[in-house]
CSV table of C-alpha atoms and ligand atoms in Angstrom, one decimal:
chain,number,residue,atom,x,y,z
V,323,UNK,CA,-172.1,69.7,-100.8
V,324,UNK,CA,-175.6,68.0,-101.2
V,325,UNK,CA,-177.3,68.9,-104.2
V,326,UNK,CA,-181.1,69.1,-104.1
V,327,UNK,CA,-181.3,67.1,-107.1
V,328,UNK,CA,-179.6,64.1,-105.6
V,329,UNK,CA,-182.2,64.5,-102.7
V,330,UNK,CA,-184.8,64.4,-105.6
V,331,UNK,CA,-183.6,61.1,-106.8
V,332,UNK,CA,-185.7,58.6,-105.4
V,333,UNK,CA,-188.9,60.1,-106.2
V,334,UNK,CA,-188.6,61.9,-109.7
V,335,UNK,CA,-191.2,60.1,-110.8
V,336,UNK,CA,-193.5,60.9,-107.9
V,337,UNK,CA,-192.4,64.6,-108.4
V,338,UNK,CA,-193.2,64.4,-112.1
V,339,UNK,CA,-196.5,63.0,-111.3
V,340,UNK,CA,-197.0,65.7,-109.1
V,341,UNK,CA,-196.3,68.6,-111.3
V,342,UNK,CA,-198.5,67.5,-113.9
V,343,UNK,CA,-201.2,66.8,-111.1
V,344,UNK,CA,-200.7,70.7,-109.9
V,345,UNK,CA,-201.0,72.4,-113.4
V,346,UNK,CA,-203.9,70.2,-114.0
V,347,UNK,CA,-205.6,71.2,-110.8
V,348,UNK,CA,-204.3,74.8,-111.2
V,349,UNK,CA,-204.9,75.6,-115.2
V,350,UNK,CA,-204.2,79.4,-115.9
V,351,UNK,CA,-207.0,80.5,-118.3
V,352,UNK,CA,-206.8,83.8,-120.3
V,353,UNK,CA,-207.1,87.0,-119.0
V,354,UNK,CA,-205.9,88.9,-116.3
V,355,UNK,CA,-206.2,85.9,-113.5
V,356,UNK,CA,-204.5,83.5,-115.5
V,357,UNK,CA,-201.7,86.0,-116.4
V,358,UNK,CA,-200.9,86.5,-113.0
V,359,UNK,CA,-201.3,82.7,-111.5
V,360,UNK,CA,-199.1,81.5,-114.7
V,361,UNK,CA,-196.2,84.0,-112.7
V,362,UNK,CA,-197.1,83.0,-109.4
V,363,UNK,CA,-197.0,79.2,-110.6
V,364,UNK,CA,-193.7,79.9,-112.5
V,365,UNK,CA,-192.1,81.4,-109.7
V,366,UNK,CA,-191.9,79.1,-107.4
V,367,UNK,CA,-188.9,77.9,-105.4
V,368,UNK,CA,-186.8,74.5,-104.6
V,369,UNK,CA,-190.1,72.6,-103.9
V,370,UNK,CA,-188.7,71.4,-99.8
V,371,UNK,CA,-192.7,70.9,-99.1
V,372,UNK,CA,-193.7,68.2,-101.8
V,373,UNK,CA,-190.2,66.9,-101.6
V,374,UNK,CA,-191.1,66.4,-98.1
V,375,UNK,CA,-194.2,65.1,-98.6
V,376,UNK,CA,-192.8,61.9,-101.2
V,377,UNK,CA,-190.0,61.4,-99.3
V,378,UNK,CA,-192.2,60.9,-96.1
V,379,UNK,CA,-194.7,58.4,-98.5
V,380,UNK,CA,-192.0,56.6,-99.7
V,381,UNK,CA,-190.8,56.0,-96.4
V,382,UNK,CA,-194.0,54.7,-95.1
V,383,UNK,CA,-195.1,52.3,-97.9
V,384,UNK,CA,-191.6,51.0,-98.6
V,385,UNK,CA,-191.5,52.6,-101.7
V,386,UNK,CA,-194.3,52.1,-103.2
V,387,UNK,CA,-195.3,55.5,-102.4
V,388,UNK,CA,-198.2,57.4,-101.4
V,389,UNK,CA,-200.4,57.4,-105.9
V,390,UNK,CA,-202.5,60.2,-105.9
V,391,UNK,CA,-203.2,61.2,-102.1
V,392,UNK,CA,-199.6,61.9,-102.5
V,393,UNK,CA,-200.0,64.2,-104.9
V,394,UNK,CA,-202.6,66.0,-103.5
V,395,UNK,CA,-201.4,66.7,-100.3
V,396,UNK,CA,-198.3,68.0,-102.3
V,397,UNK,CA,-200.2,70.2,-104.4
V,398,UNK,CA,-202.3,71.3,-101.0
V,399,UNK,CA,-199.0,72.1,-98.9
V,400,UNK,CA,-197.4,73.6,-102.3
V,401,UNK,CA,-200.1,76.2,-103.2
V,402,UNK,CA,-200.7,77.3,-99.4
V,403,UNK,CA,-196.6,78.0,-99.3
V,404,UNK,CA,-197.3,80.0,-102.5
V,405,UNK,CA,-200.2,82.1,-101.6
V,406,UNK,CA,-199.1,82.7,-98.3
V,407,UNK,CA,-195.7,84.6,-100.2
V,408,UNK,CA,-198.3,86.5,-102.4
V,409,UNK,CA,-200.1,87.8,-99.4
V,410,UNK,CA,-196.6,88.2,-97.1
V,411,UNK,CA,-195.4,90.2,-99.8
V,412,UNK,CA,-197.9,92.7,-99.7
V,413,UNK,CA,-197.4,92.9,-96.1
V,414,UNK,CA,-194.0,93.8,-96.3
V,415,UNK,CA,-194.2,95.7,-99.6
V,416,UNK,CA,-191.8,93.5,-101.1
V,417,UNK,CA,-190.7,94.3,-104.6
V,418,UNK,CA,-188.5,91.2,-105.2
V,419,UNK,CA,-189.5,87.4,-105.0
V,420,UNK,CA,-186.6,84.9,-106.2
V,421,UNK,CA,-185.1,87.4,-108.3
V,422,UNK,CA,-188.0,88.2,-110.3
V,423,UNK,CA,-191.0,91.1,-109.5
V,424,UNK,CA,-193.4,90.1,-106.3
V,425,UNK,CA,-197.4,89.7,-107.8
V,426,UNK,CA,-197.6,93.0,-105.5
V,427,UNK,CA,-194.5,94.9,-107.2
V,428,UNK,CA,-196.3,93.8,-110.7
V,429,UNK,CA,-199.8,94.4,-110.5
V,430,UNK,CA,-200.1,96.5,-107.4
V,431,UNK,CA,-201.3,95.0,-104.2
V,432,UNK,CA,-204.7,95.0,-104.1
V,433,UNK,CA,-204.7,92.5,-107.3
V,434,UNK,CA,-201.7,90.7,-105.3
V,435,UNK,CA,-204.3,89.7,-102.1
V,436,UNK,CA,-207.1,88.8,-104.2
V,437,UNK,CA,-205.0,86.4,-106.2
V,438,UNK,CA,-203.3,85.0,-103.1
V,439,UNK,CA,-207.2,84.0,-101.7
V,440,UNK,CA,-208.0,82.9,-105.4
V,441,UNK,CA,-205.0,80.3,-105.0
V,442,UNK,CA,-206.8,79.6,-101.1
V,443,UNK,CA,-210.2,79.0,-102.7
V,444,UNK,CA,-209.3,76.6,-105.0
V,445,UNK,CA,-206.9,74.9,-102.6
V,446,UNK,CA,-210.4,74.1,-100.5
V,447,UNK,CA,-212.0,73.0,-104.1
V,448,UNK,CA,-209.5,71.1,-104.4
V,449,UNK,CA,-209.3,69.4,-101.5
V,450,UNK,CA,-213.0,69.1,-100.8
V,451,UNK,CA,-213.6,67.5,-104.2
V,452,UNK,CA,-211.1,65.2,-103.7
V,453,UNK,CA,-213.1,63.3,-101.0
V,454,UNK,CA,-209.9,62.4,-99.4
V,455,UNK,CA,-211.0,64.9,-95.8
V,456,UNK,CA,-208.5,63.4,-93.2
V,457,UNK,CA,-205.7,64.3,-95.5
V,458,UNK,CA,-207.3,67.7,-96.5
V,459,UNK,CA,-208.2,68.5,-92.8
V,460,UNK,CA,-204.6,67.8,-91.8
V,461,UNK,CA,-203.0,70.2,-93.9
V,462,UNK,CA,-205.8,72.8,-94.0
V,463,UNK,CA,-205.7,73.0,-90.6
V,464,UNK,CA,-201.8,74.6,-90.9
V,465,UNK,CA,-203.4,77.6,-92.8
V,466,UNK,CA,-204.6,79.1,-88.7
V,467,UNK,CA,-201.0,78.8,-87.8
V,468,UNK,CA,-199.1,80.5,-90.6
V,469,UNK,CA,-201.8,83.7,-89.8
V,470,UNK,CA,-201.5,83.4,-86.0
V,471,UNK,CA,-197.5,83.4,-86.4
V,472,UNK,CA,-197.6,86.0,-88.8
V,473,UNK,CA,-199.5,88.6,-87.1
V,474,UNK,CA,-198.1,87.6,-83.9
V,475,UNK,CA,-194.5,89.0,-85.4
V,476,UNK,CA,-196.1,91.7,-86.5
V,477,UNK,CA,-196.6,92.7,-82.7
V,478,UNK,CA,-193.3,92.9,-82.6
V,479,UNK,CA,-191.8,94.5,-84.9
V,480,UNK,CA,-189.3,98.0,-84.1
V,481,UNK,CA,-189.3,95.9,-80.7
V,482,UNK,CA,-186.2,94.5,-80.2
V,483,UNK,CA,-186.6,94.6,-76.2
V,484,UNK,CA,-189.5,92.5,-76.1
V,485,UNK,CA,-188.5,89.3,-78.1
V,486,UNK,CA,-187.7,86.9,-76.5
V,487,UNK,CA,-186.4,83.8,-77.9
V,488,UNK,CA,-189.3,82.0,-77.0
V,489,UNK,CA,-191.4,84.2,-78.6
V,490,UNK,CA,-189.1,83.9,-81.8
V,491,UNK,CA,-189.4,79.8,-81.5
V,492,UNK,CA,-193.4,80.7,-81.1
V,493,UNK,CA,-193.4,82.8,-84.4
V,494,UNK,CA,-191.5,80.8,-86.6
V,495,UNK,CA,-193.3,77.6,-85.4
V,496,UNK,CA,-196.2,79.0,-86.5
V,497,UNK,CA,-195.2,80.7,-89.5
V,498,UNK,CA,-192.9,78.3,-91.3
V,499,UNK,CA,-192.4,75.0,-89.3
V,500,UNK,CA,-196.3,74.1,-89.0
V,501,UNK,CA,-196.6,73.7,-92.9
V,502,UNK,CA,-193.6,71.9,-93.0
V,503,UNK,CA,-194.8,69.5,-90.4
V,504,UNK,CA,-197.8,68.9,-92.0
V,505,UNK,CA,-195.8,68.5,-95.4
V,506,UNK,CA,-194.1,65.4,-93.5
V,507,UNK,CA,-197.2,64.3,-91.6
V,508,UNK,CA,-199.2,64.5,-94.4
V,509,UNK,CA,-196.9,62.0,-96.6
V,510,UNK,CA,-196.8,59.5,-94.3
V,511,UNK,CA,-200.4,59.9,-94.0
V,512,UNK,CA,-201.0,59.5,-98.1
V,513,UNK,CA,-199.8,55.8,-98.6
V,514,UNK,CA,-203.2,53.8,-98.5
V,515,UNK,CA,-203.3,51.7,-94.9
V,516,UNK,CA,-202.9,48.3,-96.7
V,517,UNK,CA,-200.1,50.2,-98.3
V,518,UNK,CA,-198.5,51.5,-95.3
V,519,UNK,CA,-195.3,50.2,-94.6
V,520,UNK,CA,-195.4,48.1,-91.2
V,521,UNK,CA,-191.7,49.2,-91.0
V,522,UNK,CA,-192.3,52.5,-90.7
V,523,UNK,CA,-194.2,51.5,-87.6
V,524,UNK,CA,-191.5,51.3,-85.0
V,525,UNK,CA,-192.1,51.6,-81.6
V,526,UNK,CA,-192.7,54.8,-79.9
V,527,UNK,CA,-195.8,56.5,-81.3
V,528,UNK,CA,-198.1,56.9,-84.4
V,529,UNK,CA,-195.8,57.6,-87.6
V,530,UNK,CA,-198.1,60.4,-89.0
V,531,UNK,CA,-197.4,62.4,-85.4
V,532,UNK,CA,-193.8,61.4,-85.4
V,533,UNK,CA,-192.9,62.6,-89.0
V,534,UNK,CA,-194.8,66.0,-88.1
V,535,UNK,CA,-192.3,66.3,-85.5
V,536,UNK,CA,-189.2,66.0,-87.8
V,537,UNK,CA,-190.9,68.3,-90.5
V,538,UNK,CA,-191.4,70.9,-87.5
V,539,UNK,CA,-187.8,70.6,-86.8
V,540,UNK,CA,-186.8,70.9,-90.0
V,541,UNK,CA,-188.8,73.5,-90.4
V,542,UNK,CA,-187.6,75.9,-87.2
V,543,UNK,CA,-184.1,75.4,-89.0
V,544,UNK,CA,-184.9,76.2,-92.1
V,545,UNK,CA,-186.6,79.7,-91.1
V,546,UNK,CA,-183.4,80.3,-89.0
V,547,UNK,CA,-181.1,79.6,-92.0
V,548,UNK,CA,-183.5,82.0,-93.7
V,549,UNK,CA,-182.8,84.5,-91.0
V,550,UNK,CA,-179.3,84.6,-90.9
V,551,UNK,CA,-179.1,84.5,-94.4
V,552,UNK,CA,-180.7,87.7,-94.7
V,553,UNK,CA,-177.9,89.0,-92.6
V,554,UNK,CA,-175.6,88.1,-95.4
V,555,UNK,CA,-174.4,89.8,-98.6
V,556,UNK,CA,-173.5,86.7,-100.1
V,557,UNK,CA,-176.4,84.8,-99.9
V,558,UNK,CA,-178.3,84.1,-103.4
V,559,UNK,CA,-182.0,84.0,-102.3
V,560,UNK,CA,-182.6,86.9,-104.9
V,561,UNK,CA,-184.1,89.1,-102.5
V,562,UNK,CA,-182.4,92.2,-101.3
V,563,UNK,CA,-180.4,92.3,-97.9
V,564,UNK,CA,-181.0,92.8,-94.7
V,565,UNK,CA,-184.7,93.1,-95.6
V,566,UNK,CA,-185.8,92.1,-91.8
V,567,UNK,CA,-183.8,95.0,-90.3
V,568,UNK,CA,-185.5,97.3,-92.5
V,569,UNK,CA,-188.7,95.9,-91.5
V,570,UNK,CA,-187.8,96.4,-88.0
V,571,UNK,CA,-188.0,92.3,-87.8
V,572,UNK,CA,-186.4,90.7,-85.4
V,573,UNK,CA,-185.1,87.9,-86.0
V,574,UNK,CA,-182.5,85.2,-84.0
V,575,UNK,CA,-178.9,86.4,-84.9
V,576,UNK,CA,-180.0,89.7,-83.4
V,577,UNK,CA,-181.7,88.1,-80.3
V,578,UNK,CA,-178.9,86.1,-79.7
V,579,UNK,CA,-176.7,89.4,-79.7
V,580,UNK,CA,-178.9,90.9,-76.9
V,581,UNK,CA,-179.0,87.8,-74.7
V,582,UNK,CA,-175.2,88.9,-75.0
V,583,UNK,CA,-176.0,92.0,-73.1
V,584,UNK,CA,-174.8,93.9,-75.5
V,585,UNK,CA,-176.9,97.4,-76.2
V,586,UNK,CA,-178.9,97.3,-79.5
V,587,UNK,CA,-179.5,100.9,-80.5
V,588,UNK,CA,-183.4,101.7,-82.2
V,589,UNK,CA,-184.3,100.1,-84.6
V,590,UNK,CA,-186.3,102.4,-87.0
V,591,UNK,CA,-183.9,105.1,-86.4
V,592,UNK,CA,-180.3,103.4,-87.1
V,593,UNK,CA,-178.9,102.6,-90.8
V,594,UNK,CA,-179.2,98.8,-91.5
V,595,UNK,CA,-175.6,98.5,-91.9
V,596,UNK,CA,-174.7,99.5,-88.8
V,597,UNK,CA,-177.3,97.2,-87.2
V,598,UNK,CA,-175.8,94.4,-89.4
V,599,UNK,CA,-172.0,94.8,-88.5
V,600,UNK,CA,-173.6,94.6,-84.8
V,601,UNK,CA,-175.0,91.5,-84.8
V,602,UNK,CA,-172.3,89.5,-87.4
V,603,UNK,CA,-169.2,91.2,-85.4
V,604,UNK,CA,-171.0,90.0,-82.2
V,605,UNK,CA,-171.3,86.8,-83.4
V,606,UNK,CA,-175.0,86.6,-83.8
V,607,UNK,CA,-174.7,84.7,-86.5
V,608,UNK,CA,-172.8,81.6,-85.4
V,609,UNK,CA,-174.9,81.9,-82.2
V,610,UNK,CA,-178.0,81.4,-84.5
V,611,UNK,CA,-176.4,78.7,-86.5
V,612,UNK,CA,-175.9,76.5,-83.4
V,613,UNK,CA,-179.4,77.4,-83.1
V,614,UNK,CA,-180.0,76.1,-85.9
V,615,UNK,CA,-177.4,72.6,-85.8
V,616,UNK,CA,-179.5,72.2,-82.6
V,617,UNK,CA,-182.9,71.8,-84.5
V,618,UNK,CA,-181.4,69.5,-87.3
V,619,UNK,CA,-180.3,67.5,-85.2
V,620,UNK,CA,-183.5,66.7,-83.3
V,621,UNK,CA,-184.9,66.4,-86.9
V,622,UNK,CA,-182.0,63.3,-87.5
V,623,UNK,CA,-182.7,61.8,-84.1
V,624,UNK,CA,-186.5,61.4,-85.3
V,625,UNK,CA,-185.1,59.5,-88.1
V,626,UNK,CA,-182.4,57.5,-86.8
V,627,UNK,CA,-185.9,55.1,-85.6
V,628,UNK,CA,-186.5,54.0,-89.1
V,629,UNK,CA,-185.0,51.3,-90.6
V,630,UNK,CA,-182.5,52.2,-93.3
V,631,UNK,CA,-183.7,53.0,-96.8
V,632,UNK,CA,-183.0,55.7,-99.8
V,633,UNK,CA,-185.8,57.7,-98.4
V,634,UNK,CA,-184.5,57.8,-94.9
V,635,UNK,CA,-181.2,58.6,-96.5
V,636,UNK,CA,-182.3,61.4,-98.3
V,637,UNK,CA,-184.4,63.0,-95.8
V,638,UNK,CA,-181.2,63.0,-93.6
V,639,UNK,CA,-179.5,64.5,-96.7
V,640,UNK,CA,-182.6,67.2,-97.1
V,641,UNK,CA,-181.8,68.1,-92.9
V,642,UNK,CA,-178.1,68.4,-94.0
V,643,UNK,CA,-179.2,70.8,-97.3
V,644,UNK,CA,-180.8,73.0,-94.8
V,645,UNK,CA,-178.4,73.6,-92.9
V,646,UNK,CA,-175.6,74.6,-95.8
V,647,UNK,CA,-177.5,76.2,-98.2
V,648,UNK,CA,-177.4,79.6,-99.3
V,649,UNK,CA,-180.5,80.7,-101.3
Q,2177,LIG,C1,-192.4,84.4,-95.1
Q,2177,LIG,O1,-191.6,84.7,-94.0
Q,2177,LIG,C2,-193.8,84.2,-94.6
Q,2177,LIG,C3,-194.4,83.1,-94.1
Q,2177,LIG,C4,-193.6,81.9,-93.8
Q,2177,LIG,C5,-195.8,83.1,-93.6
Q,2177,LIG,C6,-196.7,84.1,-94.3
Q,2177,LIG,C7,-198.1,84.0,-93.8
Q,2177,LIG,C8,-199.1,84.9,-94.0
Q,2177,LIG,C9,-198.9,86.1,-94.8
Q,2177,LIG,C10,-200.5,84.7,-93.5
Q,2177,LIG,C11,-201.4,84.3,-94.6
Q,2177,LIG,C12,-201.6,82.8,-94.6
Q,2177,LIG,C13,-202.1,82.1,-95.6
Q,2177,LIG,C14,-202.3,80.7,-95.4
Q,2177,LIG,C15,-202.4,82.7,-96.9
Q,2177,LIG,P1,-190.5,85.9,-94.1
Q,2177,LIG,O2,-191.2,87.2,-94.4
Q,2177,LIG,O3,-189.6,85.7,-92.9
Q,2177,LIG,O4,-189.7,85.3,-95.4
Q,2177,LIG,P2,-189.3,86.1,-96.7
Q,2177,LIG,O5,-188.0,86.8,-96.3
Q,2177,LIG,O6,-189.1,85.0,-97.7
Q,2177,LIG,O7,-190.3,87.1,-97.0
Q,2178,LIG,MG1,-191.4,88.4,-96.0
């Protein structure tokens, strides 16, 4: 099993530096604001985006990594991730986030959105101040997507008949695999030019546009993972199951189910359980996870042009974490 941690291994230090960038950037005061951004800061999950972003600057500048730009672009992709939970957590009137109580469950939801366009407002701030506007443009430009994708499922939902899998891929491009592009695009943008590793620059494109494609791809299968793990009791990604079905989402195990032909009865009116042993005794989920194996590999295919190195390595590693883990 790949451990995240190993993945992690050749940029702690850029990590560290990171971190300590973020809280700097993002200092909870007193009060009611800081209370509540100390929790959403404290809450967060494995990191993929800023993992994704060094690993894509050390792969473009040999190592040497991508200094403060890299950081910033980290914090950027980071925060967006973060506040876009806040506010998709009031959507769905979620009560749980990583095991612990949503901003919405804890401090109602009109407290929840303001604090999720707080964390939006200083993300431009940030990013503005910083003087660095390619970089900032890059990823800010990701924040159209992940609202167009959103509301886009939101069409949807209690639908089943109307989704196709094309409009799935649409959504979840949108949604999730956009900021994870621009996670990956925007570390191999952050190394400085003189920096930038002429390695990096094989044939076949600019490196910036060719690592957003393998963050895309990595992204698509990381949002299917996180679909058919919400079909699945054992999962550990503290939040309760089968969550989608409730929310009349749907989602690729159960799309792959009706491609089957096989009759899915209405959504909002049939227990989740019964829509659940449907799709998994139908094999909607191994259908998905081909789905899935399908995406990761594009994403390794994108890599397999650079030369070998520990941050080629553990990219390949982080496609491989995808695809096994369970939270
Ligand atoms: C989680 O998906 C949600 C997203 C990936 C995107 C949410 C986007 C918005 C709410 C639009 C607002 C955008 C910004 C930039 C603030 P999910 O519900 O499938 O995952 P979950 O099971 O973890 O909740
Ligand atoms: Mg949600």
């Amino acid at each position: 099993m790949v451990t995240l941690d190993a993945i992690r291994r050749p940029v702690a230090a850029e990590l560290e530096a990171y971190e300590s960038f973020l809280h700097k950037q993002f200092a909870a005061g007193d009060g009611l604001l800081g209370e509540m951004l100390r929790h959403a800061l404290s809450s967060r999950g494995k990191g993929v985006r800023p993992l994704l972003v060094m690993l894509a600057a050390g792969l473009h500048s040999d190592g040497r990594g991508g200094g403060i730009r890299a950081s910033l672009a980290a914090t950027l992709v980071e925060m967006i991730h973060v506040a876009s939970l806040i506010h998709d957590d009031v959507i769905d009137e979620a009560d749980m986030r990583r095991g612990r109580p949503s901003v919405n469950a804890r401090w109602q939801s009109h407290k929840a959105v303001v604090l999720g366009d707080y964390i939006l407002a200083r993300v431009m701030d940030i990013g503005l101040r910083s003087g660095q506007y390619d970089l900032v443009t890059h990823i800010c430009g990701s924040m159209t997507s992940l609202c167009e994708g959103e509301l886009m499922q939101d069409e949807y939902v209690h639908l089943p008949g109307s989704v196709t899998r094309e409009k799935y891929f649409e959504i979840i491009r949108k949604k999730t695999a956009s900021l994870l592009g621009v996670s990956a695009s925007g570390g191999a943008m952050s190394p400085a030019p003189a920096m930038r590793s002429l390695s990096a620059n094989t044939p076949g494109g600019d490196s910036a546009e060719r690592m957003y494609q393998f963050g895309e791809a990595l992204g698509m299968a990381f949002q299917i993972q996180d679909d058919i793990l919400d079909y699945l009791p054992t999962a550990d990604t503290g939040k309760e199951c089968c969550n989608d079905l409730r929310e009349g989402k749907v989602t690729l195990p159960l799309i792959a189910v009706m491609e089957r032909g096989i009759d899915v009865p209405p959504l909002a009116t049939t227990p989740v359980e019964t829509l659940q042993r449907l799709v998994i005794d139908n094999g909607g989920i191994d259908m998905a996870r081909t789905t899935m194996q399908g995406y990761l590999q594009k994403a390794l295919h994108i890599l397999s042009a650079y030369p070998p190195s520990e941050y080629r390595d553990a990219l390949a590693n982080l496609c491989i974490f995808v695809g096994e883990r369970n939270k």
